[in-house]
PDB file of C-alpha atoms and ligand atoms in Angstrom:
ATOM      1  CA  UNK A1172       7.157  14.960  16.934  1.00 87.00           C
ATOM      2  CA  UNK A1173       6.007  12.474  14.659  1.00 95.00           C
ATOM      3  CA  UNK A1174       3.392  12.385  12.162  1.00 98.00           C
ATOM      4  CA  UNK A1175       1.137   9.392  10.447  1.00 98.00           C
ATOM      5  CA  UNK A1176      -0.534   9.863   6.881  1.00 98.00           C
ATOM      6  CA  UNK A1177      -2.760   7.445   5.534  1.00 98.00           C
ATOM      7  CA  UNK A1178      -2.779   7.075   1.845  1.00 98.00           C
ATOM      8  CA  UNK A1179      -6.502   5.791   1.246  1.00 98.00           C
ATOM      9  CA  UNK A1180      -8.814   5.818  -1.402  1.00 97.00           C
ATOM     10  CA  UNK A1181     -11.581   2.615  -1.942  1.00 96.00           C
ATOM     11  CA  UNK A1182     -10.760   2.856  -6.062  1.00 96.00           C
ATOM     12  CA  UNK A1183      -8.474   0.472  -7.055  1.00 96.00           C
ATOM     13  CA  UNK A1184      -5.310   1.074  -9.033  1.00 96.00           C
ATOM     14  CA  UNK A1185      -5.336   5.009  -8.288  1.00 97.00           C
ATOM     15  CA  UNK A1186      -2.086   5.169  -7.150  1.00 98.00           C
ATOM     16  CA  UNK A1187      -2.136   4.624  -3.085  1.00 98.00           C
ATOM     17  CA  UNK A1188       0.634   2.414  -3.276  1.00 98.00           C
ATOM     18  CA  UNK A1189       3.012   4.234  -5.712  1.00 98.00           C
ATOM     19  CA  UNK A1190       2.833   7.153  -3.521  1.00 98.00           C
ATOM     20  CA  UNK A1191       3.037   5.602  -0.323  1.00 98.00           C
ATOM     21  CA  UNK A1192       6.390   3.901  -1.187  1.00 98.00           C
ATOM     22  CA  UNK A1193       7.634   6.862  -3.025  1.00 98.00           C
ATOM     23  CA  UNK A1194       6.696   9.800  -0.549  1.00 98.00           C
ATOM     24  CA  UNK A1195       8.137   7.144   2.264  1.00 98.00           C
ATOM     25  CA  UNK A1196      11.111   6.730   0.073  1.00 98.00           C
ATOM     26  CA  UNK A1197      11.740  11.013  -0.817  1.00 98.00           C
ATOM     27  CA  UNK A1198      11.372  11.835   3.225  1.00 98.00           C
ATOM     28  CA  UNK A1199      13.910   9.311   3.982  1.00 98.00           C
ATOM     29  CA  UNK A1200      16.533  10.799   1.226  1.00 97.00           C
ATOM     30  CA  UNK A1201      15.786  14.333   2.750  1.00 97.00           C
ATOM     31  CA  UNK A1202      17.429  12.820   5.732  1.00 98.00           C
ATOM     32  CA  UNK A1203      13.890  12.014   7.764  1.00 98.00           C
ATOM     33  CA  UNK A1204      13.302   8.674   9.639  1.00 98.00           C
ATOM     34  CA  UNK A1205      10.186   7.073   8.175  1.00 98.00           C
ATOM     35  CA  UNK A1206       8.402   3.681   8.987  1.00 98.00           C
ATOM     36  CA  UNK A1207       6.093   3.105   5.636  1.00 98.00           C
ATOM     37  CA  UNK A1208       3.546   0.390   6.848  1.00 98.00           C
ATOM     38  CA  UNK A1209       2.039  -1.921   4.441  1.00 98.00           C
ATOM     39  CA  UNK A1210      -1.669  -2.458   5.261  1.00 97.00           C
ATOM     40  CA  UNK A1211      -2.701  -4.050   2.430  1.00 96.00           C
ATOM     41  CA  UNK A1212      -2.908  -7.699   1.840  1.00 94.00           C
ATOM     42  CA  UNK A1213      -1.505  -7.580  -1.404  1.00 95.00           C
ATOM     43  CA  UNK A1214       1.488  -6.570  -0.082  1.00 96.00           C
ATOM     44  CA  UNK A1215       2.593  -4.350  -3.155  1.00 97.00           C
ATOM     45  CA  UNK A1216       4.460  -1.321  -0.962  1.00 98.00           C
ATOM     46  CA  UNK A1217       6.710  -4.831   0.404  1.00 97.00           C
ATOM     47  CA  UNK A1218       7.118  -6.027  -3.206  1.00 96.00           C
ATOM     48  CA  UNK A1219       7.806  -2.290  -4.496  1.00 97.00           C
ATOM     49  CA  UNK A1220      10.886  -2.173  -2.101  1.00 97.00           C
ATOM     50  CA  UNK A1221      12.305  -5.445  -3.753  1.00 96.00           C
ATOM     51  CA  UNK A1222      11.394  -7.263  -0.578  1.00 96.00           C
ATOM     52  CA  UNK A1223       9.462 -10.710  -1.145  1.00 91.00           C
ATOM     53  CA  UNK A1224       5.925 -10.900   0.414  1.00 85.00           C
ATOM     54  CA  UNK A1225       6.281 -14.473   1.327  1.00 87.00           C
ATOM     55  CA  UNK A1226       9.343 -13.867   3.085  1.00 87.00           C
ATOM     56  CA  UNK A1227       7.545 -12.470   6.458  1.00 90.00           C
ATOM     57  CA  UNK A1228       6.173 -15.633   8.766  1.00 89.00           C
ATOM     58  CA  UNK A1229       5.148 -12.295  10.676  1.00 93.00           C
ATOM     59  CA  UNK A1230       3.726  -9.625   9.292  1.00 95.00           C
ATOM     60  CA  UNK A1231       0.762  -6.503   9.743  1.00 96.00           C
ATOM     61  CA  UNK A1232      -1.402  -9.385  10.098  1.00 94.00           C
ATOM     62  CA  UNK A1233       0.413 -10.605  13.261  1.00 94.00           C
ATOM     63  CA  UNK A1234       0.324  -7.178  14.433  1.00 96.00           C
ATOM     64  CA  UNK A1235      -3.366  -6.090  13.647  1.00 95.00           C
ATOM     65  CA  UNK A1236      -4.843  -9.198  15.217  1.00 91.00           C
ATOM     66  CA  UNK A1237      -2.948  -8.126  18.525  1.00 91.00           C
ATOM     67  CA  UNK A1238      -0.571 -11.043  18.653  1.00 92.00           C
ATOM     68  CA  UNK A1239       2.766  -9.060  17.672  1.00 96.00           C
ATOM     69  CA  UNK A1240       4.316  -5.317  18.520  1.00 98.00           C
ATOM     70  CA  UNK A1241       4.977  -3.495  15.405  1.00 98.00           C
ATOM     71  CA  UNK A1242       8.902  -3.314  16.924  1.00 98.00           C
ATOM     72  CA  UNK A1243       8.458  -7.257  16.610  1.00 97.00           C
ATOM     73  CA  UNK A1244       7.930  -6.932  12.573  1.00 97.00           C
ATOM     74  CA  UNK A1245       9.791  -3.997  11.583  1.00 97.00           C
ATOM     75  CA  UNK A1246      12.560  -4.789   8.715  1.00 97.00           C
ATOM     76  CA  UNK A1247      15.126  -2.616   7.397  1.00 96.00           C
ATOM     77  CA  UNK A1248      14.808  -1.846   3.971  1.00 96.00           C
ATOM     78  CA  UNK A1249      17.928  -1.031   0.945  1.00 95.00           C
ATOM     79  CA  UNK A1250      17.289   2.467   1.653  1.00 97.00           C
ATOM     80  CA  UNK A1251      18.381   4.794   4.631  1.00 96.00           C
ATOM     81  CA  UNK A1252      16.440   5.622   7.122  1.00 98.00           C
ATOM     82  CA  UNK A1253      13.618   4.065   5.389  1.00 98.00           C
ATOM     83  CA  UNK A1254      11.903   0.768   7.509  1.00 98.00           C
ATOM     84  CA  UNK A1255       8.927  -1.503   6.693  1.00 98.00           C
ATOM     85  CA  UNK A1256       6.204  -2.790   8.281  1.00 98.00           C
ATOM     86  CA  UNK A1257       5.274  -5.422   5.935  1.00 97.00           C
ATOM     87  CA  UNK A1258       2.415  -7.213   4.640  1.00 96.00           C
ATOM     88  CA  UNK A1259       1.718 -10.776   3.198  1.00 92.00           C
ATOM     89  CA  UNK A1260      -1.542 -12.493   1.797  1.00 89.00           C
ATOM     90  CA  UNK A1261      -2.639 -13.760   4.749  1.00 85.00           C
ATOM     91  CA  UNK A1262      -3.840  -9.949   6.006  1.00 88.00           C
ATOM     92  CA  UNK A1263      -6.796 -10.778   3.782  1.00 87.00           C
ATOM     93  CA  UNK A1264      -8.013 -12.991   6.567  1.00 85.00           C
ATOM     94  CA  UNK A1265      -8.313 -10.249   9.022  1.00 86.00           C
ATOM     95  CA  UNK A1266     -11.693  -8.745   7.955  1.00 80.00           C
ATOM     96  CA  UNK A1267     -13.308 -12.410   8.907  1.00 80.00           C
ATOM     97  CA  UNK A1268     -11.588 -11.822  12.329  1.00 83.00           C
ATOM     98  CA  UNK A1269     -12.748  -8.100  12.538  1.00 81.00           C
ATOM     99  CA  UNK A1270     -16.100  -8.888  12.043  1.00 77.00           C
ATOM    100  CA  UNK A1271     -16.427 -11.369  14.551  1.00 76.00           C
ATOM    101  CA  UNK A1272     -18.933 -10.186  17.210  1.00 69.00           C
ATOM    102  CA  UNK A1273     -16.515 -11.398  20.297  1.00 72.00           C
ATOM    103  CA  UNK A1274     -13.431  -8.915  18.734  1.00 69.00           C
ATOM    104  CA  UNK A1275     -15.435  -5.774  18.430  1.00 71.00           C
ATOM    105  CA  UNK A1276     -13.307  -2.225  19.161  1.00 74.00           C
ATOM    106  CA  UNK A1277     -10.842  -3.391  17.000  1.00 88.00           C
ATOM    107  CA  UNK A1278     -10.712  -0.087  15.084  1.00 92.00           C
ATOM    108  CA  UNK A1279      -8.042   1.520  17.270  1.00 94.00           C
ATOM    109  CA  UNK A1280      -5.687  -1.572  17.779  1.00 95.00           C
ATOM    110  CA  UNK A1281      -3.370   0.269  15.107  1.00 97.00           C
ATOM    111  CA  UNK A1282      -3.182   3.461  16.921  1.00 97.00           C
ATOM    112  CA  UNK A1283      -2.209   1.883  20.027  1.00 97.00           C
ATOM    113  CA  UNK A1284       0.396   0.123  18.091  1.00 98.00           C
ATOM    114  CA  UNK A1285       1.800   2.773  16.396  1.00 98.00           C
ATOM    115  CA  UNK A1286       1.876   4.970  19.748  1.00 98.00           C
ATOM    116  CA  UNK A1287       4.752   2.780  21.008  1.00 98.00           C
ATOM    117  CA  UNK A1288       7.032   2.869  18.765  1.00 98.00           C
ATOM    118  CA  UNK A1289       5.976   6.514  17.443  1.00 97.00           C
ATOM    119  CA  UNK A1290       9.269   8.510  18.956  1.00 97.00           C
ATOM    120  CA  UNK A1291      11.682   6.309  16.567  1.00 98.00           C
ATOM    121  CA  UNK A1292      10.490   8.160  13.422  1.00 98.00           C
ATOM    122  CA  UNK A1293       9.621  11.879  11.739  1.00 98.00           C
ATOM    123  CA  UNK A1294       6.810  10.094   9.522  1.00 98.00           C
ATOM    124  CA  UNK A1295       4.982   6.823   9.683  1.00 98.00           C
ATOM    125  CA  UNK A1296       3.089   5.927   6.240  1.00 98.00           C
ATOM    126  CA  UNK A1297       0.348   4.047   6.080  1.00 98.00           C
ATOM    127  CA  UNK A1298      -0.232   2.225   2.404  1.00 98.00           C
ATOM    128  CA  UNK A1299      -4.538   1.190   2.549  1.00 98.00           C
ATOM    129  CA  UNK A1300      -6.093  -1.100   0.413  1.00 97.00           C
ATOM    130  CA  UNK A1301      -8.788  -0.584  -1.815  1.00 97.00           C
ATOM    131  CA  UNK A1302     -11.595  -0.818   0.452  1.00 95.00           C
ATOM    132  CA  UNK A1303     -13.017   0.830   3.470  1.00 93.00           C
ATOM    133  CA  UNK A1304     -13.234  -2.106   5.303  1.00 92.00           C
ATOM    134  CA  UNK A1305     -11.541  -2.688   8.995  1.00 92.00           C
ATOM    135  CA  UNK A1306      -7.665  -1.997   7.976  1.00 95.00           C
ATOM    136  CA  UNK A1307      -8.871   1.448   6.420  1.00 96.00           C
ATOM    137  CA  UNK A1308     -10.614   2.121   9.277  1.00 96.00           C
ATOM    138  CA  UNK A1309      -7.899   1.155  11.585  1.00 96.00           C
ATOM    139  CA  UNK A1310      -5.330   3.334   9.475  1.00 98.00           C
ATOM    140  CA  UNK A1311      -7.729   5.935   9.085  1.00 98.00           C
ATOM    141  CA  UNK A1312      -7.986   5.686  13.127  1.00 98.00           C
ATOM    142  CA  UNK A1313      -4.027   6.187  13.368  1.00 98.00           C
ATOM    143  CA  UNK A1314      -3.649   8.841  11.678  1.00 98.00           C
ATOM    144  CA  UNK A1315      -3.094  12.311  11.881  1.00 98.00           C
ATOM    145  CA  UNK A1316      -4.101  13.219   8.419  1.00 98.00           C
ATOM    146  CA  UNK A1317      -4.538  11.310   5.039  1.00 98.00           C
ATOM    147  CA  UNK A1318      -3.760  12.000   1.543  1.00 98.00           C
ATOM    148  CA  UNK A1319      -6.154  10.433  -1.432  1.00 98.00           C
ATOM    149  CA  UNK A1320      -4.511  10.151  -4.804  1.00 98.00           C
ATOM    150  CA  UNK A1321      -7.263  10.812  -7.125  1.00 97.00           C
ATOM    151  CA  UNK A1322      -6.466   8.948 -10.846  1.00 96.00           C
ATOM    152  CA  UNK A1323      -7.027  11.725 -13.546  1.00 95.00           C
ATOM    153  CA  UNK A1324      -9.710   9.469 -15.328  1.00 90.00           C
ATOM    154  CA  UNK A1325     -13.077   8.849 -16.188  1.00 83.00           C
ATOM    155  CA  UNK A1326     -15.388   8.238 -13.224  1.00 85.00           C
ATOM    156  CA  UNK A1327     -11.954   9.849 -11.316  1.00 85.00           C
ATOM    157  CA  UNK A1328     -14.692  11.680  -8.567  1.00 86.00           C
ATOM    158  CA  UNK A1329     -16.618   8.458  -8.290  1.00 86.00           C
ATOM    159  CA  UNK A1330     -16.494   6.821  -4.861  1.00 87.00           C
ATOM    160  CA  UNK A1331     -15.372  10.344  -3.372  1.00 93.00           C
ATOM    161  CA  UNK A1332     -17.874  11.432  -1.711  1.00 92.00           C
ATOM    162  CA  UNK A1333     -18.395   7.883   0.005  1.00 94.00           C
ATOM    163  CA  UNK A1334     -14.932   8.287   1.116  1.00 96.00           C
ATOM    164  CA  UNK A1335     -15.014  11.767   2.475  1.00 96.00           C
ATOM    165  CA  UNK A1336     -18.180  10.605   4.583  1.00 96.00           C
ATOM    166  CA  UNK A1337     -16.321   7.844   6.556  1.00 96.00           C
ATOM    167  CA  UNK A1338     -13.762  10.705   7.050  1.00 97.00           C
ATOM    168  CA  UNK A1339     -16.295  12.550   8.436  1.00 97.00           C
ATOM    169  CA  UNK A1340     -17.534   9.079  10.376  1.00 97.00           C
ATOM    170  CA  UNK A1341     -14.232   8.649  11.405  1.00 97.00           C
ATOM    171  CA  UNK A1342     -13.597  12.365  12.878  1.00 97.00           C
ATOM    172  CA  UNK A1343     -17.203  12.124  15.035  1.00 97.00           C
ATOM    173  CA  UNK A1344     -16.046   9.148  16.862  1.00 95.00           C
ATOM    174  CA  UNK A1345     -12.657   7.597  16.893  1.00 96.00           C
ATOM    175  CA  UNK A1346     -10.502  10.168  15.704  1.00 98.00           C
ATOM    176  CA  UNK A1347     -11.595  13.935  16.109  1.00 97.00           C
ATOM    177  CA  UNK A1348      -8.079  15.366  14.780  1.00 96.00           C
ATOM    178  CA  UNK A1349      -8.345  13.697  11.088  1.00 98.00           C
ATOM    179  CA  UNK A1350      -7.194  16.101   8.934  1.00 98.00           C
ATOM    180  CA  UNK A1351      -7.323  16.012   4.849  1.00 98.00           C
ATOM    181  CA  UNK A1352      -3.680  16.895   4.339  1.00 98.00           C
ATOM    182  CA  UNK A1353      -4.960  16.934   0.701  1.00 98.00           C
ATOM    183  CA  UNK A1354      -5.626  15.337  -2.950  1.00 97.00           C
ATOM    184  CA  UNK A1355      -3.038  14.365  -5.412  1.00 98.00           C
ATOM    185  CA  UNK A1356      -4.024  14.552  -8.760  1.00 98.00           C
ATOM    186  CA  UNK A1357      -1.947  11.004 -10.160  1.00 98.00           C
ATOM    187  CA  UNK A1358      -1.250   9.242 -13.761  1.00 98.00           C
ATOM    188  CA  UNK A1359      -2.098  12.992 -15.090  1.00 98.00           C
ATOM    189  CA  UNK A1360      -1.458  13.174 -18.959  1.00 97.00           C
ATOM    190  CA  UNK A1361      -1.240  16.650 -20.427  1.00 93.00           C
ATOM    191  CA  UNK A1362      -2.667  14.993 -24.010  1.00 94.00           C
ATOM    192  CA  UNK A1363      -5.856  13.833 -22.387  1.00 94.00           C
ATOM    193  CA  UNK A1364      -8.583  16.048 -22.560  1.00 94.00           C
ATOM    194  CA  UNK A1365     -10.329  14.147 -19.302  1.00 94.00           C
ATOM    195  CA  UNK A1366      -7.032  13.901 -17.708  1.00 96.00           C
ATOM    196  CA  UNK A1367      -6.976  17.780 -17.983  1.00 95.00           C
ATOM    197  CA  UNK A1368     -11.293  17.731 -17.155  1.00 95.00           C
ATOM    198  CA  UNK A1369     -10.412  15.913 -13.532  1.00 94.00           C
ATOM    199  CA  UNK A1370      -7.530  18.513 -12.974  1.00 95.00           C
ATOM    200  CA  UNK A1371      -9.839  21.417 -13.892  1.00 95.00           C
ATOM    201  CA  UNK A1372     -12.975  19.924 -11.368  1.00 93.00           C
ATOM    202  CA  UNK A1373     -10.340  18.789  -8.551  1.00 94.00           C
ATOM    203  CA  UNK A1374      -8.659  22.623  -8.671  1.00 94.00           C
ATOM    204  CA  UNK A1375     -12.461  24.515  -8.995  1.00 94.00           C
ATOM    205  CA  UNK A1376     -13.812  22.195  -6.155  1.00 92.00           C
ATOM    206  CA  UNK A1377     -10.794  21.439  -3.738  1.00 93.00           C
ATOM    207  CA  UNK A1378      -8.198  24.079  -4.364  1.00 91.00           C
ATOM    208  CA  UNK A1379      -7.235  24.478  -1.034  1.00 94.00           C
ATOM    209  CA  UNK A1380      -6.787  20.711  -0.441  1.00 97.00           C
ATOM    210  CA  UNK A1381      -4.476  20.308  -3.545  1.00 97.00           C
ATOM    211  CA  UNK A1382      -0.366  19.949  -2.561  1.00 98.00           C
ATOM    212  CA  UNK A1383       1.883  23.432  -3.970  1.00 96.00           C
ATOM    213  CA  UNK A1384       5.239  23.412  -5.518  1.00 95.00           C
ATOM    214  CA  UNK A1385       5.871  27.121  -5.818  1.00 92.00           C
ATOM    215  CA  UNK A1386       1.913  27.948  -6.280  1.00 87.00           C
ATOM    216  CA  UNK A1387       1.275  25.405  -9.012  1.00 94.00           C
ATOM    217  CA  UNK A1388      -0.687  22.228  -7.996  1.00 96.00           C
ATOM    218  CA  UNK A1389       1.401  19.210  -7.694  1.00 98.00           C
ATOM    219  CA  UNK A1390       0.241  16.250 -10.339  1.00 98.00           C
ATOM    220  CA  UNK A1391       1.976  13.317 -10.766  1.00 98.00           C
ATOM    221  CA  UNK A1392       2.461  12.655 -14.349  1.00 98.00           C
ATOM    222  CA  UNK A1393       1.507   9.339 -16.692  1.00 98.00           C
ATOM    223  CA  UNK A1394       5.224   8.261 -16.494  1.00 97.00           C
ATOM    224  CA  UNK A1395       6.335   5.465 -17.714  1.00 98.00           C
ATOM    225  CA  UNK A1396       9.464   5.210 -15.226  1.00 98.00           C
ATOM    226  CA  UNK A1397       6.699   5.256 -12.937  1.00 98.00           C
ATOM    227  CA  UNK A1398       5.393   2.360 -14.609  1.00 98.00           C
ATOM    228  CA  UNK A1399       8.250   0.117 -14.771  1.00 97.00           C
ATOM    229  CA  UNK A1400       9.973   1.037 -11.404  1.00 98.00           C
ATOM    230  CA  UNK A1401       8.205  -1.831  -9.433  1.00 96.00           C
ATOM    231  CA  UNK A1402       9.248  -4.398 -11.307  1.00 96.00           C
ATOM    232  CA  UNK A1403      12.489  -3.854 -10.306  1.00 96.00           C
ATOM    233  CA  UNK A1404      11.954  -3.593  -7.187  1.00 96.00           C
ATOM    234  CA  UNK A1405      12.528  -0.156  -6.585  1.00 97.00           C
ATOM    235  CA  UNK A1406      11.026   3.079  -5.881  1.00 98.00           C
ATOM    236  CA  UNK A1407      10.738   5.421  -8.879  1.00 98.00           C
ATOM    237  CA  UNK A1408      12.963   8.316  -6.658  1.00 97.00           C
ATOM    238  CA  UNK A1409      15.583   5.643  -6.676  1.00 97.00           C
ATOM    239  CA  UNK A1410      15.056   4.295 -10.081  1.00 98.00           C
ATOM    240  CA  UNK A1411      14.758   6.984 -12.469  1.00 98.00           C
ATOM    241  CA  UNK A1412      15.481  10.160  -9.695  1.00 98.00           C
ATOM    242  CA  UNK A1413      15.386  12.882 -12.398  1.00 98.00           C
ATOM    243  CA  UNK A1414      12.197  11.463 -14.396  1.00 98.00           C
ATOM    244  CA  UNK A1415       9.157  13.709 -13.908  1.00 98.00           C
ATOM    245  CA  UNK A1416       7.250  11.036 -12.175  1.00 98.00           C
ATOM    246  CA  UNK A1417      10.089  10.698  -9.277  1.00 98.00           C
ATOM    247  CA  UNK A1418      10.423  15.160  -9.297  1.00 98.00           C
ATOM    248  CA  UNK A1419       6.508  15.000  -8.353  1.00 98.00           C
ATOM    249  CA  UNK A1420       6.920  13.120  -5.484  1.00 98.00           C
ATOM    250  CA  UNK A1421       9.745  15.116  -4.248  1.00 98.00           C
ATOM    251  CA  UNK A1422       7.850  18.159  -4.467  1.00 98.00           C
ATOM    252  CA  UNK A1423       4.968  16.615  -2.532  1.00 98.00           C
ATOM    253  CA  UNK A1424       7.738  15.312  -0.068  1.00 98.00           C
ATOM    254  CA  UNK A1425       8.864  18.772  -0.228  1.00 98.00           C
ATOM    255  CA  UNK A1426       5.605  20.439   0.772  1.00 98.00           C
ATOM    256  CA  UNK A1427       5.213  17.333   3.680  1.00 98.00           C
ATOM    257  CA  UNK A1428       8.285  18.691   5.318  1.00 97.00           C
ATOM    258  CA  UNK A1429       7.390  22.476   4.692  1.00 96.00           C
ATOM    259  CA  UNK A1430       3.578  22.029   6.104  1.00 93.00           C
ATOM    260  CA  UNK A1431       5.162  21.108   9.535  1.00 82.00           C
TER     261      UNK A1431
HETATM  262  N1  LIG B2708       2.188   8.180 -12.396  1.00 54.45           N
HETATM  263  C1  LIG B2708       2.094   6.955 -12.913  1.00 54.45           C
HETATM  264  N2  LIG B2708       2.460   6.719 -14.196  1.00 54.45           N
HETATM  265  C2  LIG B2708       2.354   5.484 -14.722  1.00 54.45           C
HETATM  266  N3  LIG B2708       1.924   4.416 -14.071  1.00 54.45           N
HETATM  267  C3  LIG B2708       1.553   4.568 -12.784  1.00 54.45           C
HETATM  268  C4  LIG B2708       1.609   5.857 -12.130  1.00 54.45           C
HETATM  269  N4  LIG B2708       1.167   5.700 -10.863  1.00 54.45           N
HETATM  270  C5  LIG B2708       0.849   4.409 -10.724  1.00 54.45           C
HETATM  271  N5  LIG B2708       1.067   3.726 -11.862  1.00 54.45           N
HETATM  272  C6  LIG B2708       0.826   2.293 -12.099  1.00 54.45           C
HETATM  273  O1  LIG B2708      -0.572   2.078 -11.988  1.00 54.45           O
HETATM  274  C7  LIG B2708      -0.829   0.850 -11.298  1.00 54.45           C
HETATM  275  C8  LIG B2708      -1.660   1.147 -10.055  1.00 54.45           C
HETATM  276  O2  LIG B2708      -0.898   1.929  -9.170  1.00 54.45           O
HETATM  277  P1  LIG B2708      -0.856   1.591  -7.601  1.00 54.45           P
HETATM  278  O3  LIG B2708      -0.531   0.161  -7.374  1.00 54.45           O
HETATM  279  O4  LIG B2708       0.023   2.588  -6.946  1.00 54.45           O
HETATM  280  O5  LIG B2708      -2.374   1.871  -7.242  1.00 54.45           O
HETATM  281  P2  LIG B2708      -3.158   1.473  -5.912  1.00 54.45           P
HETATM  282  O6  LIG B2708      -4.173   2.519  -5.695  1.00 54.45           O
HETATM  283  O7  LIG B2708      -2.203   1.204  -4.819  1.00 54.45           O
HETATM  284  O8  LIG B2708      -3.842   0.099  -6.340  1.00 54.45           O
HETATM  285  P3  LIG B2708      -4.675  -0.878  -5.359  1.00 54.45           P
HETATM  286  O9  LIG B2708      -5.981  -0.205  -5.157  1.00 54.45           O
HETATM  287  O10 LIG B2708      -4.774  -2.165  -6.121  1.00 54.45           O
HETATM  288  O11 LIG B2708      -3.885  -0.998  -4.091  1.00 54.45           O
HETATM  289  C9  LIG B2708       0.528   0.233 -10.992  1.00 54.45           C
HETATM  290  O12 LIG B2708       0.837  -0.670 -11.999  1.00 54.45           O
HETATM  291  C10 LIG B2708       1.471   1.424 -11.033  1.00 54.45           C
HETATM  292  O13 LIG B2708       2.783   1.060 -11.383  1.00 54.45           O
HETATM  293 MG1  LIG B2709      -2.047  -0.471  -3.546  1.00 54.45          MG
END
């Protein structure tokens, strides 16, 4: 049985991406087959994986507009058992095309897609952009459950509740099995009296939805291997394995697998 996880959140620069490509990239070294599907125009999850975003005549585009099969665009990536669905610049034209009266009911087009190629993996990861515009909805629409990385920051809480409503939307009508599968705390530096603030709120509001490594909550630190990782193309699990940024996602890999 196979399971999809959106990684959404409308903030920008939260972290969706880094911990799309590195959960995606910790499930496949723990021997699972995973498809990480990059939704987002600016095609950072394809660039993280050292793959070139103008490289891909077809792309999620091809597939979200109905013209291609997600088998059609798949790519093998560097890194076992790890594929990509991947994205280009051009995606940004599909919320023109979404919003055009004569293509309404678009919202489930990626759910069909995914269910046919489904069987070939243990997890399918979906990297949103920041918006919740037509692709969210459509990856929100295909999933079983979704993970928001919330950015231990000022105005960190901002936005959520807008985000948990279209959850809610989403449940009443397209998708009644959309689970929260749960928050990640990201960027989290132990020096920063806010950073600590957002941990303290996120654990007194949302325990239950917060990822365990034996009982503690799993944060992803400020790391700087973290930082650096994507400019060389690589996931930080590959990149720096023993830093503390790459040992967070593990754990949340970890708890992914042990949740089943
Ligand atoms: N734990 C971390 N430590 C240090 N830097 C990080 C960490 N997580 C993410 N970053 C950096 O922060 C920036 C934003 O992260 P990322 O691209 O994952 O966010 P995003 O939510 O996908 O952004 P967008 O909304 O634009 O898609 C990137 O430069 C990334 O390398
Ligand atoms: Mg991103």
């Amino acid at each position: 049985m196979s399971e999809v996880i959106s990684i959404a959140n409308q903030k920008g620069g939260v972290g969706k991406t880094t911990t799309a490509v590195n959960l995606s990239a910790s499930l496949a070294k723990k021997g699972k087959r995973v498809l990480l599907i990059d939704a987002d125009p600016q095609a950072n999850a394809t660039t993280n994986l050292g793959l070139k975003r103008t490289d891909y005549e077809f792309n999620i585009y091809h597939v979200l507009i109905g013209n291609k099969e997600l088998s059609d665009i798949v790519i093998s990536t560097d890194y076992k058992k790890l594929d990509l669905a991947p994205s280009n610049i051009g995606l940004v034209g599909i919320e023109k095309e979404f919003y055009d009266k004569k293509n309404s009911g678009r919202e489930l087009i990626l759910r069909e897609k995914i269910a046919k190629i489904k069987d070939q993996y243990d997890y399918i990861i979906i990297d949103s952009p920041p918006a919740l515009g037509p692709i969210t909805i459509n990856a929100l629409a295909a999933s079983d459950s979704v993970i928001v990385p919330i950015q231990c920051e000022f105005f960190a809480l901002e936005g959520l509740a807008q985000l948990l409503n279209t959850i809610s939307l989403i449940r009443k009508s397209i998708n009644k099995n959309l689970k929260i599968k749960g928050f990640l705390p990201t960027m989290y530096s132990g020096q920063n009296n806010l950073s600590k603030q957002v941990l303290e709120d996120l654990e007194y509001h949302f325990k239950d939805k917060l990822f365990k490594s034996k009982k503690s909550s799993i944060v992803v630190p400020r790391n700087v291997k973290v930082a650096e990782s994507p400019s060389f193309g690589e996931p930080v699990v590959t990149y720096a394995a023993k830093s503390k940024g790459s040992l967070a996602y593990q754990d949340l890999a970890n708890s992914i697998i042990k949740s089943r």
